[in-house]
Coordinates of C-alpha atoms (C1' of nucleotides) in Angstrom, one line a residue:
Chain A
M13 CA 29.1 -8.2 6.3
A14 CA 31.1 -6.7 9.3
E15 CA 33.2 -9.9 10.2
S16 CA 34.6 -9.9 6.8
A17 CA 35.6 -6.5 6.7
L18 CA 37.3 -7.0 9.9
K19 CA 39.3 -9.9 8.5
K20 CA 40.4 -7.6 5.8
K21 CA 41.2 -4.9 8.1
E22 CA 43.5 -7.0 10.0
N23 CA 45.4 -8.4 7.3
G24 CA 46.0 -5.2 5.7
R25 CA 44.7 -1.9 6.5
G26 CA 41.7 -0.1 5.7
T27 CA 41.6 -1.1 2.2
R28 CA 39.3 -0.4 -0.8
A29 CA 38.0 -3.6 -0.8
T30 CA 36.7 -3.3 2.9
D31 CA 35.3 0.2 1.9
A32 CA 33.4 -1.6 -1.0
E33 CA 31.7 -4.1 1.4
E34 CA 30.8 -1.8 4.1
T35 CA 29.3 0.8 1.7
R36 CA 27.2 -2.0 0.0
F37 CA 26.0 -3.1 3.6
N38 CA 25.2 0.4 4.6
I39 CA 23.3 1.2 1.3
L40 CA 21.3 -2.0 2.1
E41 CA 20.4 -0.9 5.6
V42 CA 19.4 2.6 4.7
A43 CA 17.6 1.0 1.6
T44 CA 15.6 -1.4 3.8
A45 CA 14.6 1.4 6.3
E46 CA 13.4 3.4 3.3
F47 CA 11.6 0.8 1.4
A48 CA 10.0 -0.4 4.5
D49 CA 8.9 3.0 5.3
K50 CA 7.4 4.2 2.1
G51 CA 7.3 1.3 -0.3
L52 CA 8.9 0.9 -3.9
S53 CA 7.2 3.7 -5.5
G54 CA 7.1 5.8 -2.2
A55 CA 10.9 5.5 -1.7
R56 CA 13.1 8.3 -3.1
I57 CA 16.8 7.0 -4.4
D58 CA 17.9 10.5 -3.8
E59 CA 16.7 10.5 -0.3
I60 CA 18.3 7.0 0.3
A61 CA 21.6 7.9 -1.1
E62 CA 21.8 11.1 1.3
R63 CA 21.3 9.1 4.4
T64 CA 24.0 6.6 3.3
N65 CA 27.7 7.1 3.9
S66 CA 28.0 6.7 0.1
S67 CA 26.1 8.3 -2.8
K68 CA 23.7 7.6 -5.6
R69 CA 26.5 6.9 -7.9
M70 CA 27.2 3.9 -5.8
I71 CA 23.8 2.6 -5.6
Y72 CA 23.6 2.3 -9.3
Y73 CA 27.2 0.8 -9.3
Y74 CA 26.4 -2.0 -6.9
F75 CA 22.6 -2.8 -7.6
G76 CA 22.0 -1.3 -11.1
S77 CA 18.5 0.3 -10.6
K78 CA 15.8 1.1 -8.2
E79 CA 14.3 -2.3 -8.5
G80 CA 17.8 -4.0 -8.3
L81 CA 18.0 -2.4 -4.9
Y82 CA 14.7 -3.1 -3.8
R83 CA 15.2 -6.6 -4.9
A84 CA 18.4 -7.0 -2.6
V85 CA 16.4 -5.5 0.0
L86 CA 13.8 -8.2 -0.1
E87 CA 16.1 -11.0 -0.7
R88 CA 18.0 -9.7 2.4
A89 CA 15.0 -9.7 4.5
Y90 CA 13.7 -12.9 3.6
T91 CA 17.2 -14.5 4.2
A92 CA 17.1 -13.3 7.9
V93 CA 13.6 -14.7 8.8
R94 CA 14.9 -18.0 7.4
E95 CA 18.1 -18.1 9.6
V96 CA 15.7 -17.3 12.7
D97 CA 13.3 -20.2 12.4
A98 CA 16.1 -22.5 10.7
D99 CA 17.5 -23.5 13.8
N100 CA 14.3 -24.3 16.0
R101 CA 14.1 -28.0 16.4
R102 CA 11.5 -28.6 19.0
D103 CA 11.3 -32.3 19.1
D104 CA 12.2 -32.3 22.7
L105 CA 9.1 -30.6 23.5
D106 CA 5.9 -31.9 23.8
P107 CA 3.4 -31.3 20.9
D108 CA 1.2 -28.7 22.7
A109 CA 4.4 -26.6 24.0
A110 CA 5.9 -26.8 20.6
L111 CA 2.9 -25.3 19.2
R112 CA 2.8 -22.7 21.7
D113 CA 6.6 -22.0 21.1
V114 CA 6.1 -22.0 17.5
V115 CA 3.4 -19.0 17.6
G116 CA 5.3 -17.2 20.6
V117 CA 8.3 -16.9 18.5
T118 CA 6.2 -15.9 15.1
F119 CA 4.3 -13.3 17.0
D120 CA 7.2 -11.8 18.6
Y121 CA 9.2 -11.8 15.5
H122 CA 6.8 -10.0 13.4
N123 CA 6.6 -7.8 16.5
Q124 CA 10.4 -7.0 16.4
H125 CA 10.6 -6.7 12.8
P126 CA 7.9 -4.4 11.6
E127 CA 10.4 -3.4 8.5
F128 CA 10.2 -6.9 7.5
V129 CA 6.3 -7.1 7.6
R130 CA 6.2 -3.7 5.7
L131 CA 8.4 -4.9 3.1
V132 CA 5.8 -8.0 2.6
M133 CA 3.0 -5.8 2.6
N134 CA 4.4 -3.8 -0.1
E135 CA 5.3 -6.6 -2.0
N136 CA 1.9 -7.4 -1.9
I137 CA 0.5 -4.2 -3.0
L138 CA 2.8 -4.9 -6.1
R139 CA 1.0 -8.3 -6.5
G140 CA 4.3 -10.2 -5.5
A141 CA 6.3 -8.6 -8.6
H142 CA 9.5 -9.3 -7.3
V143 CA 9.3 -12.0 -4.3
G144 CA 9.3 -14.6 -7.1
E145 CA 12.8 -13.9 -8.0
V146 CA 13.8 -14.4 -4.3
P147 CA 15.1 -17.5 -3.7
G148 CA 14.5 -19.6 -0.6
I149 CA 10.8 -18.7 0.2
R150 CA 9.5 -21.7 -1.1
E151 CA 11.8 -23.9 0.9
R152 CA 11.3 -21.8 4.1
N153 CA 7.6 -22.1 3.7
R154 CA 7.7 -25.8 3.0
K155 CA 10.0 -26.3 6.1
V156 CA 7.5 -24.4 8.3
I157 CA 4.8 -26.5 7.0
D158 CA 6.6 -29.8 7.4
Q159 CA 7.5 -28.6 11.1
L160 CA 3.8 -28.1 11.7
R161 CA 2.7 -31.1 10.2
A162 CA 5.1 -33.1 12.4
I163 CA 4.0 -31.2 15.7
L164 CA 0.3 -32.0 14.5
A165 CA 1.1 -35.7 14.1
R166 CA 2.6 -36.0 17.2
G167 CA -0.3 -34.4 19.1
V168 CA -2.7 -36.6 17.4
A169 CA -0.7 -39.5 18.5
S170 CA -0.7 -38.3 22.1
G171 CA -4.1 -37.3 22.0
H172 CA -3.6 -33.8 22.8
F173 CA -4.7 -32.8 19.5
R174 CA -7.7 -33.5 17.2
E175 CA -7.4 -34.9 13.7
G176 CA -8.5 -33.2 10.6
V177 CA -6.2 -29.5 11.3
D178 CA -4.5 -29.0 7.9
P179 CA -0.7 -27.8 8.7
V180 CA -1.2 -25.4 5.5
E181 CA -4.2 -23.7 7.1
L182 CA -2.5 -23.8 10.4
H183 CA 0.4 -22.1 9.0
M184 CA -1.9 -19.6 7.6
T185 CA -4.1 -18.7 10.6
I186 CA -0.8 -18.4 12.7
S187 CA 1.0 -16.1 10.2
A188 CA -2.6 -14.0 9.6
L189 CA -2.8 -13.3 13.4
C190 CA 0.8 -12.6 14.0
F191 CA 1.0 -10.2 10.8
Y192 CA -2.0 -8.6 11.1
N193 CA -1.0 -7.5 14.6
V194 CA 1.8 -5.3 13.0
S195 CA 0.6 -4.6 9.5
N196 CA -2.8 -3.1 10.4
R197 CA -1.9 -1.1 13.6
Y198 CA -2.7 2.4 12.4
T199 CA -6.2 1.4 10.7
F200 CA -7.3 -1.1 13.5
S201 CA -7.2 0.7 16.7
F202 CA -9.4 3.5 15.5
G203 CA -12.7 3.3 17.3
F204 CA -12.3 2.3 20.7
E205 CA -10.3 3.8 23.7
R206 CA -8.2 1.0 24.4
D207 CA -4.5 1.7 23.5
M208 CA -3.6 -1.4 21.3
S209 CA 0.0 -0.3 21.2
S210 CA 0.7 -0.6 24.7
P211 CA 3.0 -3.2 26.1
K212 CA 0.0 -4.3 28.2
A213 CA -2.0 -4.8 25.1
L214 CA 0.5 -6.4 23.2
A215 CA 1.1 -9.3 25.9
R216 CA -2.8 -9.7 25.7
R217 CA -2.8 -10.0 22.3
R218 CA 0.0 -12.3 22.4
M219 CA -1.9 -14.4 24.7
S220 CA -4.9 -14.7 22.5
V221 CA -3.4 -15.4 19.6
I222 CA -1.6 -18.9 21.3
D223 CA -4.9 -19.4 22.7
V224 CA -6.5 -19.1 19.5
I225 CA -4.5 -21.6 17.9
E226 CA -4.6 -24.2 20.8
S227 CA -8.1 -24.5 21.4
W228 CA -8.2 -25.0 17.5
C229 CA -5.8 -27.9 17.7
R230 CA -7.1 -29.3 20.9
A231 CA -8.7 -32.6 21.0
Chain B
M223 CA -17.2 13.8 -22.1
A224 CA -18.2 15.3 -25.5
E225 CA -20.6 12.2 -26.3
S226 CA -22.4 12.2 -23.1
A227 CA -22.8 15.9 -23.3
L228 CA -24.1 15.5 -26.9
K229 CA -26.4 12.6 -25.9
K230 CA -27.8 14.9 -23.1
K231 CA -28.4 17.6 -25.5
E232 CA -30.2 15.6 -28.0
N233 CA -32.8 14.2 -25.5
G234 CA -32.9 17.8 -23.9
R235 CA -33.1 16.4 -20.3
G236 CA -29.2 16.8 -19.7
T237 CA -28.4 19.3 -17.1
R238 CA -25.2 20.5 -16.3
A239 CA -25.6 19.8 -12.7
T240 CA -26.5 16.1 -13.7
D241 CA -23.2 16.0 -15.5
A242 CA -21.3 17.1 -12.9
E243 CA -22.7 14.4 -10.5
E244 CA -21.6 12.0 -13.1
T245 CA -18.2 13.4 -13.5
R246 CA -17.4 13.2 -9.9
F247 CA -18.9 9.9 -9.5
N248 CA -16.8 8.6 -12.6
I249 CA -13.5 10.2 -11.1
L250 CA -13.9 8.7 -7.8
E251 CA -14.8 5.2 -9.3
V252 CA -11.5 5.5 -11.6
A253 CA -9.5 6.7 -8.6
T254 CA -10.6 3.8 -6.2
A255 CA -9.2 1.4 -8.8
E256 CA -6.2 3.0 -9.5
F257 CA -5.2 4.0 -5.7
A258 CA -6.3 0.4 -4.8
D259 CA -4.1 -0.8 -7.6
K260 CA -1.0 1.3 -7.1
G261 CA -0.9 2.7 -3.6
L262 CA -1.2 6.7 -3.0
S263 CA 2.5 7.3 -4.3
G264 CA 2.2 4.5 -7.1
A265 CA -0.8 6.0 -8.6
R266 CA -0.6 8.6 -11.5
I267 CA -3.0 11.2 -11.5
D268 CA -2.4 11.6 -15.5
E269 CA -3.5 8.2 -15.5
I270 CA -6.4 8.2 -13.5
A271 CA -7.4 11.5 -15.7
E272 CA -6.9 9.3 -18.9
R273 CA -9.2 6.4 -17.7
T274 CA -11.7 8.8 -16.6
N275 CA -14.6 10.5 -18.9
S276 CA -13.3 13.6 -17.8
S277 CA -9.7 15.3 -17.2
K278 CA -7.2 16.0 -15.0
R279 CA -8.4 19.6 -15.0
M280 CA -11.5 18.2 -13.3
I281 CA -9.8 16.1 -10.8
Y282 CA -8.0 19.4 -9.3
Y283 CA -11.6 21.2 -9.8
Y284 CA -13.6 18.6 -7.6
F285 CA -10.6 17.1 -5.3
G286 CA -8.0 19.7 -5.1
S287 CA -5.0 17.6 -5.0
K288 CA -4.0 14.2 -5.1
E289 CA -4.5 13.4 -1.4
G290 CA -8.0 15.4 -1.7
L291 CA -8.7 12.7 -4.1
Y292 CA -7.3 10.0 -2.1
R293 CA -9.0 10.9 1.0
A294 CA -12.4 10.9 -0.8
V295 CA -11.7 7.6 -2.2
L296 CA -11.0 6.3 1.3
E297 CA -14.2 8.0 2.5
R298 CA -16.1 6.4 0.1
A299 CA -14.5 3.0 0.6
Y300 CA -15.4 3.2 4.4
T301 CA -18.4 4.4 4.1
A302 CA -19.4 1.2 1.9
V303 CA -18.5 -1.2 4.3
R304 CA -20.3 0.6 6.8
E305 CA -23.4 0.6 4.9
V306 CA -23.0 -3.2 4.7
D307 CA -22.6 -4.4 8.2
A308 CA -25.1 -1.8 9.4
D309 CA -28.4 -3.6 8.7
N310 CA -27.2 -7.0 10.0
R311 CA -28.9 -7.6 13.0
R312 CA -28.5 -11.2 14.1
D313 CA -30.6 -11.6 17.2
D314 CA -33.0 -13.8 16.1
L315 CA -30.2 -16.6 15.6
D316 CA -28.7 -18.5 18.4
P317 CA -25.3 -17.4 19.4
D318 CA -23.3 -19.9 17.8
A319 CA -25.0 -19.4 14.3
A320 CA -24.6 -15.7 14.8
L321 CA -21.2 -15.6 15.3
R322 CA -20.6 -18.0 12.4
D323 CA -22.7 -15.6 10.4
V324 CA -20.5 -12.8 11.5
V325 CA -17.3 -14.4 10.8
G326 CA -18.9 -15.6 7.3
V327 CA -20.3 -12.2 6.1
T328 CA -16.9 -10.7 6.9
F329 CA -14.7 -13.3 5.2
D330 CA -17.0 -12.9 2.2
Y331 CA -17.1 -9.2 2.0
H332 CA -13.0 -9.1 2.4
N333 CA -13.2 -11.4 -0.4
Q334 CA -15.3 -9.7 -2.8
H335 CA -13.8 -6.1 -2.2
P336 CA -10.1 -6.6 -2.5
E337 CA -10.1 -2.8 -3.4
F338 CA -11.2 -2.2 -0.2
V339 CA -8.2 -4.3 1.5
R340 CA -5.9 -2.7 -0.9
L341 CA -6.7 0.6 0.2
V342 CA -6.3 -0.3 4.1
M343 CA -3.2 -1.9 3.5
N344 CA -2.1 1.4 1.7
E345 CA -3.5 3.4 4.5
N346 CA -1.4 1.4 7.0
I347 CA 2.0 1.7 5.0
L348 CA 1.2 5.4 5.2
R349 CA 0.8 5.0 8.8
G350 CA -2.7 5.9 8.9
A351 CA -2.1 9.0 7.7
H352 CA -5.5 9.9 6.3
V353 CA -7.7 7.7 7.8
G354 CA -8.1 9.7 11.0
E355 CA -9.9 12.2 8.8
V356 CA -12.4 9.9 7.6
P357 CA -15.4 10.1 10.0
G358 CA -17.5 7.2 10.7
I359 CA -14.7 4.7 11.9
R360 CA -15.0 4.8 15.1
E361 CA -18.5 4.2 15.4
R362 CA -18.3 1.5 13.0
N363 CA -15.5 -0.3 14.8
R364 CA -17.4 0.4 17.9
K365 CA -20.9 -1.0 16.7
V366 CA -19.2 -4.4 15.4
I367 CA -17.5 -4.8 18.8
D368 CA -20.8 -4.1 20.8
Q369 CA -22.4 -6.8 18.4
L370 CA -19.9 -9.1 19.2
R371 CA -20.1 -8.3 22.9
A372 CA -23.7 -9.1 22.7
I373 CA -23.3 -12.3 21.0
L374 CA -20.7 -13.4 23.5
A375 CA -23.0 -12.6 26.2
R376 CA -25.7 -14.6 25.0
G377 CA -23.5 -17.3 24.2
V378 CA -22.2 -17.2 27.5
A379 CA -25.7 -17.4 29.3
S380 CA -26.8 -20.2 27.0
G381 CA -23.8 -22.2 27.9
H382 CA -22.5 -22.3 24.3
F383 CA -19.6 -20.1 25.0
R384 CA -17.1 -20.2 27.5
E385 CA -16.3 -16.8 29.6
G386 CA -13.2 -14.6 29.3
V387 CA -13.3 -13.9 25.6
D388 CA -12.5 -10.4 24.8
P389 CA -14.7 -8.5 22.3
V390 CA -12.1 -6.7 21.1
E391 CA -9.5 -9.4 21.1
L392 CA -12.5 -11.5 19.0
H393 CA -12.9 -8.6 16.4
M394 CA -9.3 -8.4 16.0
T395 CA -9.0 -12.1 15.2
I396 CA -11.7 -12.5 12.9
S397 CA -10.3 -9.3 10.9
A398 CA -7.3 -10.7 10.9
L399 CA -8.0 -13.8 9.6
C400 CA -10.3 -12.5 6.6
F401 CA -8.1 -9.5 5.8
Y402 CA -4.9 -11.5 5.6
N403 CA -6.6 -14.2 3.4
V404 CA -6.8 -11.2 0.8
S405 CA -4.2 -9.0 1.6
N406 CA -1.4 -11.4 1.6
R407 CA -2.3 -13.6 -1.4
Y408 CA 0.7 -12.8 -3.5
T409 CA 3.5 -13.8 -0.8
F410 CA 1.7 -16.5 1.1
S411 CA 1.0 -19.2 -1.5
F412 CA 4.9 -19.1 -2.5
G413 CA 6.3 -22.3 -1.4
F414 CA 3.5 -25.0 -2.0
E415 CA 2.0 -26.7 -4.8
R416 CA -1.7 -25.9 -3.6
D417 CA -3.1 -23.6 -5.4
M418 CA -4.2 -21.0 -2.7
S419 CA -6.5 -18.9 -5.1
S420 CA -8.7 -21.6 -6.3
P421 CA -12.4 -21.5 -5.4
K422 CA -11.9 -24.8 -3.5
A423 CA -9.0 -23.7 -1.6
L424 CA -10.9 -20.5 -0.7
A425 CA -14.2 -22.4 0.5
R426 CA -11.7 -24.6 2.7
R427 CA -10.4 -21.5 4.0
R428 CA -13.6 -19.9 5.0
M429 CA -14.3 -23.2 6.8
S430 CA -11.3 -23.2 8.6
V431 CA -11.8 -19.6 9.5
I432 CA -15.0 -20.1 10.8
D433 CA -13.8 -23.2 12.6
V434 CA -11.2 -21.4 14.4
I435 CA -13.3 -18.6 15.6
E436 CA -15.8 -21.0 16.9
S437 CA -13.6 -23.5 18.6
W438 CA -11.8 -20.4 20.4
C439 CA -15.3 -19.2 21.9
R440 CA -16.9 -22.3 22.5
A441 CA -17.2 -23.7 26.1
Chain C
dA52 C1' 48.3 -0.7 -16.9
dT53 C1' 44.1 -2.4 -15.8
dT54 C1' 40.7 -3.1 -12.9
dT55 C1' 37.6 -1.3 -9.1
dG56 C1' 35.7 2.2 -6.4
dT57 C1' 33.7 7.0 -5.9
dG58 C1' 32.2 12.2 -6.3
dT59 C1' 30.0 15.7 -9.3
dA60 C1' 27.2 17.3 -12.5
dC61 C1' 23.9 16.9 -15.8
dG62 C1' 19.9 15.1 -18.7
dA63 C1' 15.6 13.6 -20.1
dA64 C1' 11.3 12.2 -18.8
dA65 C1' 7.4 12.0 -15.8
dT66 C1' 4.6 14.1 -12.6
dG67 C1' 1.8 17.3 -9.5
dG68 C1' -0.4 21.3 -10.4
dT69 C1' -1.9 26.0 -12.8
dT70 C1' -3.4 29.5 -16.1
dC71 C1' -6.3 30.8 -19.4
dG72 C1' -10.3 31.0 -21.9
dC73 C1' -14.6 29.0 -23.9
dT74 C1' -19.5 26.5 -23.4
dC75 C1' -23.7 26.2 -21.6
dA76 C1' -27.6 26.3 -18.3
dA77 C1' -30.1 29.3 -15.1
dT78 C1' -31.8 33.5 -13.8
dG79 C1' -34.0 38.1 -13.7
dA80 C1' -35.4 42.4 -15.4
dA81 C1' -37.2 44.6 -19.7
Chain D
dT44 C1' -40.9 36.2 -23.9
dT45 C1' -36.3 37.8 -25.0
dC46 C1' -31.8 38.2 -23.6
dA47 C1' -27.8 39.7 -21.4
dT48 C1' -25.5 38.3 -17.2
dT49 C1' -23.5 35.0 -14.1
dG50 C1' -21.0 31.4 -12.4
dA51 C1' -20.3 26.5 -12.6
dG52 C1' -18.6 23.0 -15.6
dC53 C1' -14.9 21.9 -18.8
dG54 C1' -10.5 21.1 -22.4
dA55 C1' -5.9 22.1 -23.5
dA56 C1' -1.7 23.7 -23.4
dC57 C1' 1.7 24.9 -20.0
dC58 C1' 5.1 25.6 -16.0
dA59 C1' 8.1 24.2 -12.1
dT60 C1' 10.0 20.4 -10.0
dT61 C1' 11.0 16.0 -8.6
dT62 C1' 13.0 11.7 -9.9
dC63 C1' 15.2 8.0 -11.9
dG64 C1' 19.6 7.4 -14.5
dT65 C1' 24.1 8.3 -16.5
dA66 C1' 28.7 10.6 -18.4
dC67 C1' 32.8 11.7 -17.1
dA68 C1' 36.8 12.9 -14.8
dC69 C1' 39.5 10.9 -11.3
dA70 C1' 41.4 8.0 -7.1
dA71 C1' 43.2 3.7 -5.5
dA72 C1' 44.9 -1.0 -5.4
dT73 C1' 47.1 -4.8 -7.8

DNA sequence: ATTTGTGTACGAAATGGTTCGCTCAATGAA
DNA sequence: TTCATTGAGCGAACCATTTCGTACACAAAT
């Protein structure tokens, strides 16, 4: 991305190749926003092209089709998540703190990346038609679950956690709580006065989610 | 279309008005399936018309526009939910059983009505653009929350439940767990061998969800 | 000279929406 | 009872626009 562009620029001058990479990146950025905003069928490639520094011609040149672009966007988004939770080694924390940390980080990530949430929502509406072709999801999920399993095991050993909590169920529960909070913003808050989108409400929710998970696992 | 008209004519009882109601209903049914399947922008009214016993002409005759039809579908879906949880009075059950019942019923409803879930997903992708115009959601949500509040209060009084669980947070937690299970089917199960859509996995999940909620509220 | 990147304009199909005119049942006056 | 009138219910062809995708000409770099 930007680094390699810089590198090229240092080497020579503003070259074609540099522009190309930049263009690709730019298109991907714009397309991500657009697909996250309107979904695959709702997004218009003419509109994407317009917001780009480039043109529709280039979209087809680089990505072949609307779906190709969509797939690239999806892949990029998933790659970004993977990079986030890849580094998190929580072996130094005690099980309880580690679990709370996992939940907190997950909650925050979802909140800070609604585009990702929306992309996933859309993918589910499409019945996961494209997600299968995105590599890396399997490993990512397995990694998270392995990590949870380890935390649970340590917790059981230390007497903090009870036995019988399935790591997959735990992962799903955490995901559900963090995801829903972002995904169903618009339909959920209807019906009570409390403003669910205020920072205050968000903090409260965050605490609740951590609390829910913790009390479920606690011995 | 022609056949039903014929039939009516033969037995002599069919009136125009009856046909009209049937047509309206039929269109709504088909449109519900289609919108739930592809979303607002993904659905094609020509296709809806084709699956109907009627025609595109009639869709515009009765509903005015694609969005009009969509709104009618949404409204109908929400009405259906409201009717389900309207009758449930759980005053006779002890708090713990009542809570478990609420969760179980909610879980089952979502599972048995994926169209509803998908409609809501779509509405969230549209940032709730139409849901505001659907009356009855406010009351419905408030009712559910009131019920939860009552159960919680009884539980605290009887010593089964701890204090400090916010009914709104509880409602959201239950919703999230039940909703996600259906909404994110396609992207979630990627990454581990266990088949998340088997009846076995479903039952296990159901149990987990009830368990999560219960251990959160329990004193 | 060949490969790679880019702008412009266009085409074909899809899509939301409309127009026109017909059918049929209900109504009420003769 | 009869029969013309009225208006809701309906079908099919049609229209204007949108939308994805492409052809072509051309530029820059190797």
